[in-house]
Coordinates of C-alpha atoms and ligand atoms in Angstrom, one line a residue:
M1 CA 15.0 -21.6 -1.5
S2 CA 11.5 -21.9 -0.1
I3 CA 9.0 -19.2 0.5
T4 CA 9.4 -19.8 4.3
N5 CA 13.2 -19.4 4.0
N6 CA 12.9 -16.2 1.9
L7 CA 10.4 -14.7 4.3
N8 CA 12.5 -15.5 7.4
D9 CA 15.7 -14.1 5.8
L10 CA 13.8 -10.9 4.9
K11 CA 12.2 -10.5 8.3
A12 CA 15.6 -11.0 10.0
K13 CA 16.8 -7.9 8.2
L14 CA 13.9 -5.6 9.1
P15 CA 13.6 -3.3 12.0
K16 CA 10.8 -4.3 14.4
D17 CA 8.7 -1.2 13.6
V18 CA 8.6 -1.9 9.9
T19 CA 5.4 -3.5 8.5
L20 CA 6.0 -6.1 5.8
V21 CA 3.4 -6.4 3.1
A22 CA 3.9 -9.7 1.3
V23 CA 3.0 -8.9 -2.3
S24 CA 1.3 -12.1 -3.6
K25 CA -0.1 -10.8 -6.9
T26 CA -0.2 -13.5 -9.6
K27 CA 0.8 -16.2 -7.0
P28 CA -1.4 -19.2 -6.2
N29 CA -3.2 -19.7 -3.0
E30 CA -0.7 -22.5 -2.0
A31 CA 2.1 -19.9 -2.1
I32 CA 0.2 -17.6 0.2
R33 CA -0.6 -20.5 2.5
E34 CA 3.0 -21.3 2.9
A35 CA 3.8 -17.7 3.9
Y36 CA 0.7 -17.7 6.2
D37 CA 1.9 -20.9 7.8
S38 CA 5.2 -19.3 8.6
G39 CA 3.5 -16.4 10.3
Q40 CA 2.9 -13.8 7.7
R41 CA -0.6 -12.2 8.0
I42 CA -0.4 -9.1 5.7
F43 CA -0.6 -9.6 2.0
G44 CA -0.8 -7.1 -0.9
E45 CA -2.5 -7.5 -4.2
N46 CA -2.8 -5.1 -7.1
K47 CA -6.0 -6.3 -8.9
V48 CA -9.4 -6.1 -7.3
Q49 CA -10.8 -9.3 -8.8
E50 CA -7.8 -11.4 -7.8
L51 CA -7.9 -9.8 -4.3
A52 CA -11.6 -10.6 -3.8
Q53 CA -11.1 -14.2 -4.9
K54 CA -8.1 -14.7 -2.6
Y55 CA -10.0 -13.2 0.3
K56 CA -12.8 -15.7 -0.2
D57 CA -10.4 -18.7 -0.5
L58 CA -7.9 -18.0 2.3
P59 CA -8.0 -17.6 6.1
K60 CA -10.1 -14.8 7.4
D61 CA -7.4 -13.4 9.7
I62 CA -5.3 -12.2 6.8
E63 CA -5.1 -8.4 6.4
W64 CA -5.5 -7.7 2.7
H65 CA -3.9 -4.5 1.3
L66 CA -4.7 -3.2 -2.2
I67 CA -1.5 -1.8 -3.5
G68 CA -2.4 -1.1 -7.1
H69 CA -4.4 1.5 -8.9
L70 CA -8.1 1.4 -7.9
Q71 CA -11.0 2.3 -10.2
T72 CA -14.0 4.0 -8.5
N73 CA -16.4 1.4 -9.9
K74 CA -14.5 -1.4 -8.2
V75 CA -14.3 -0.2 -4.7
K76 CA -17.5 -2.0 -3.8
Y77 CA -15.9 -5.4 -4.3
I78 CA -13.2 -4.9 -1.7
A79 CA -14.9 -2.5 0.8
P80 CA -16.3 -5.3 3.0
F81 CA -12.8 -6.6 4.0
V82 CA -9.9 -4.6 2.7
S83 CA -7.6 -3.4 5.5
L84 CA -5.5 -0.8 3.7
I85 CA -5.8 0.9 0.3
H86 CA -2.3 2.2 -0.7
A87 CA -2.9 4.1 -3.9
V88 CA -5.7 6.7 -3.4
D89 CA -5.1 9.3 -6.0
S90 CA -8.3 11.4 -6.2
F91 CA -11.0 13.1 -4.3
K92 CA -13.6 11.1 -6.3
L93 CA -12.0 7.8 -5.3
L94 CA -11.8 8.8 -1.7
K95 CA -15.5 9.8 -1.7
E96 CA -16.4 6.4 -3.2
I97 CA -14.3 4.5 -0.6
N98 CA -16.1 6.5 2.1
K99 CA -19.5 5.6 0.7
Q100 CA -18.8 1.9 0.4
A101 CA -17.1 1.8 3.8
L102 CA -20.2 3.3 5.4
K103 CA -22.4 0.8 3.6
N104 CA -20.4 -1.9 5.3
N105 CA -20.2 -0.1 8.7
R106 CA -16.5 0.2 8.4
V107 CA -13.8 2.8 8.4
I108 CA -11.3 2.0 5.7
N109 CA -7.6 3.0 6.1
C110 CA -6.1 4.7 3.1
L111 CA -2.8 6.0 1.9
L112 CA -2.4 8.8 -0.6
Q113 CA -0.2 7.9 -3.5
V114 CA 2.3 10.6 -4.2
K115 CA 4.2 10.8 -7.5
I116 CA 7.8 10.9 -6.6
A117 CA 9.3 9.2 -9.7
E118 CA 10.7 11.1 -12.6
E119 CA 9.1 8.7 -15.1
D120 CA 5.6 9.9 -16.0
S121 CA 4.1 6.4 -16.2
K122 CA 3.4 6.3 -12.5
F123 CA 0.1 7.3 -10.9
G124 CA 0.0 9.7 -8.0
L125 CA -0.8 13.1 -6.6
T126 CA 1.6 16.1 -6.4
Q127 CA 2.4 17.5 -3.0
T128 CA 0.1 20.4 -3.7
D129 CA -2.8 17.9 -4.5
V130 CA -2.1 16.1 -1.2
E131 CA -2.2 19.3 0.8
E132 CA -5.4 20.4 -0.8
L133 CA -7.0 17.0 -0.3
I134 CA -6.2 16.6 3.4
N135 CA -7.1 20.2 4.2
N136 CA -10.4 20.0 2.4
D137 CA -13.4 20.3 4.7
T138 CA -15.4 17.7 2.9
V139 CA -12.6 15.2 3.1
Q140 CA -12.1 15.9 6.8
Q141 CA -15.8 15.1 7.4
L142 CA -15.7 11.7 5.6
E143 CA -16.4 9.2 8.4
G144 CA -15.7 6.1 6.5
V145 CA -12.1 6.7 5.6
K146 CA -9.1 7.3 7.6
I147 CA -6.0 8.7 5.8
I148 CA -3.1 7.2 7.7
G149 CA -0.1 8.2 5.5
L150 CA 1.5 8.3 2.1
M151 CA 2.7 5.8 -0.5
G152 CA 5.2 6.3 -3.2
M153 CA 7.2 4.4 -5.9
A154 CA 10.6 5.4 -6.9
T155 CA 11.9 5.6 -10.5
N156 CA 12.8 2.1 -11.8
S157 CA 16.5 2.9 -12.1
S158 CA 19.9 1.6 -11.2
D159 CA 20.8 5.1 -10.0
E160 CA 20.7 4.7 -6.2
N161 CA 21.1 8.4 -5.6
Q162 CA 18.1 9.1 -7.7
I163 CA 16.0 6.6 -5.8
K164 CA 17.2 7.8 -2.4
K165 CA 16.4 11.4 -3.3
E166 CA 12.9 10.4 -4.3
F167 CA 12.3 8.4 -1.1
N168 CA 13.8 11.1 1.0
S169 CA 11.4 13.7 -0.5
L170 CA 8.4 11.6 0.5
N171 CA 9.7 11.1 4.0
V172 CA 10.3 14.9 4.4
F173 CA 6.9 15.6 3.1
L174 CA 5.2 13.2 5.5
Q175 CA 7.1 14.6 8.5
Q176 CA 6.0 18.0 7.5
L177 CA 2.3 17.0 7.1
S178 CA 2.3 15.0 10.3
T179 CA 3.1 18.1 12.4
E180 CA -0.5 19.2 11.7
H181 CA -2.1 15.9 11.0
S182 CA -1.2 13.5 13.7
T183 CA -2.9 10.5 12.1
L184 CA -0.5 10.6 9.2
N185 CA 2.3 8.2 10.2
T186 CA 2.5 5.4 7.7
L187 CA 5.1 5.7 4.9
S188 CA 4.7 2.9 2.4
M189 CA 7.7 2.8 0.2
G190 CA 10.2 0.2 -1.0
M191 CA 9.8 -3.1 -3.0
S192 CA 12.2 -6.0 -3.7
S193 CA 14.7 -3.9 -5.7
D194 CA 14.8 -0.9 -3.4
Y195 CA 13.4 -1.6 0.1
Q196 CA 16.8 -1.2 1.7
L197 CA 17.2 2.3 0.3
A198 CA 13.6 3.0 1.3
L199 CA 14.2 1.9 4.9
A200 CA 17.3 4.1 5.1
E201 CA 15.1 7.0 4.0
G202 CA 12.4 6.4 6.7
S203 CA 10.0 3.9 5.3
N204 CA 7.9 2.0 7.8
M205 CA 6.0 -0.2 5.4
I206 CA 7.5 -2.1 2.6
R207 CA 5.7 -4.0 -0.2
V208 CA 7.8 -7.0 -1.2
G209 CA 6.8 -9.6 -3.7
S210 CA 9.5 -11.4 -5.8
T211 CA 12.1 -11.6 -2.9
I212 CA 9.6 -13.7 -1.0
F213 CA 7.6 -15.6 -3.7
G214 CA 10.1 -15.6 -6.6
G215 CA 9.8 -13.9 -9.9
R216 CA 6.5 -13.4 -11.8
A217 CA 5.9 -14.6 -15.3
Ligands
PLP301 C1 4.2 -5.6 -7.6 C2 4.3 -4.5 -6.7 C3 5.2 -4.5 -5.6 C4 6.2 -5.6 -5.3 O1 7.1 -5.8 -6.3 P1 8.4 -6.8 -6.2 O2 9.4 -6.2 -7.1 O3 7.9 -8.1 -6.6 O4 8.8 -6.7 -4.7 C5 5.2 -3.4 -4.8 N1 4.4 -2.4 -5.0 C6 3.5 -2.3 -6.0 C7 2.6 -1.1 -6.1 C8 3.4 -3.4 -6.9 O5 2.6 -3.3 -7.9

């Protein structure tokens, strides 16, 4: 199977209103090129340095998403071009993104990462943290960032009910928040192993790597 075939098979299964982020971490530029040539324009990376290098090397109409944990001191390397940061998990990080966005005359779209998995290895905010953050006056005045939704990762498990329950909790939470915050409408959840469950629970943005590009070393 080629990347083009994998991508086409995947896209055929997705509802029209679902955004596909092709997760290209660790994959070479040629692999991204192949996906690009078959029409894919949104790619996700989890490391700042790799993302910045690929941005330099590849076509400028690619929309680059940072999907991994972001350290405050690295925001400056991606602020000139990143189109969505998925894993914002602190006020401090949000303020730094705002500062770097303004330096670049940009507004950077962000998602707040919510901890939904039972495993404690995953990053993320609690629902209370999220509420405090989005209702904070200082946050609301940041002109360089736009919080457009939530991101979550389910427990890495074969228990589908567990995964569904976690995805469902994030969807319910977003629906609840969006009644008062109309800009919150992106729900980034689901990867190769669980995107079908995520879609069934209301995801409208999936981050899929190995199903498109093959396994990673
Ligand atoms: C690597 C990664 C993905 C994609 O994983 P696959 O199993 O290859 O689809 C999705 N989200 C995040 C945050 C990742 O780091």
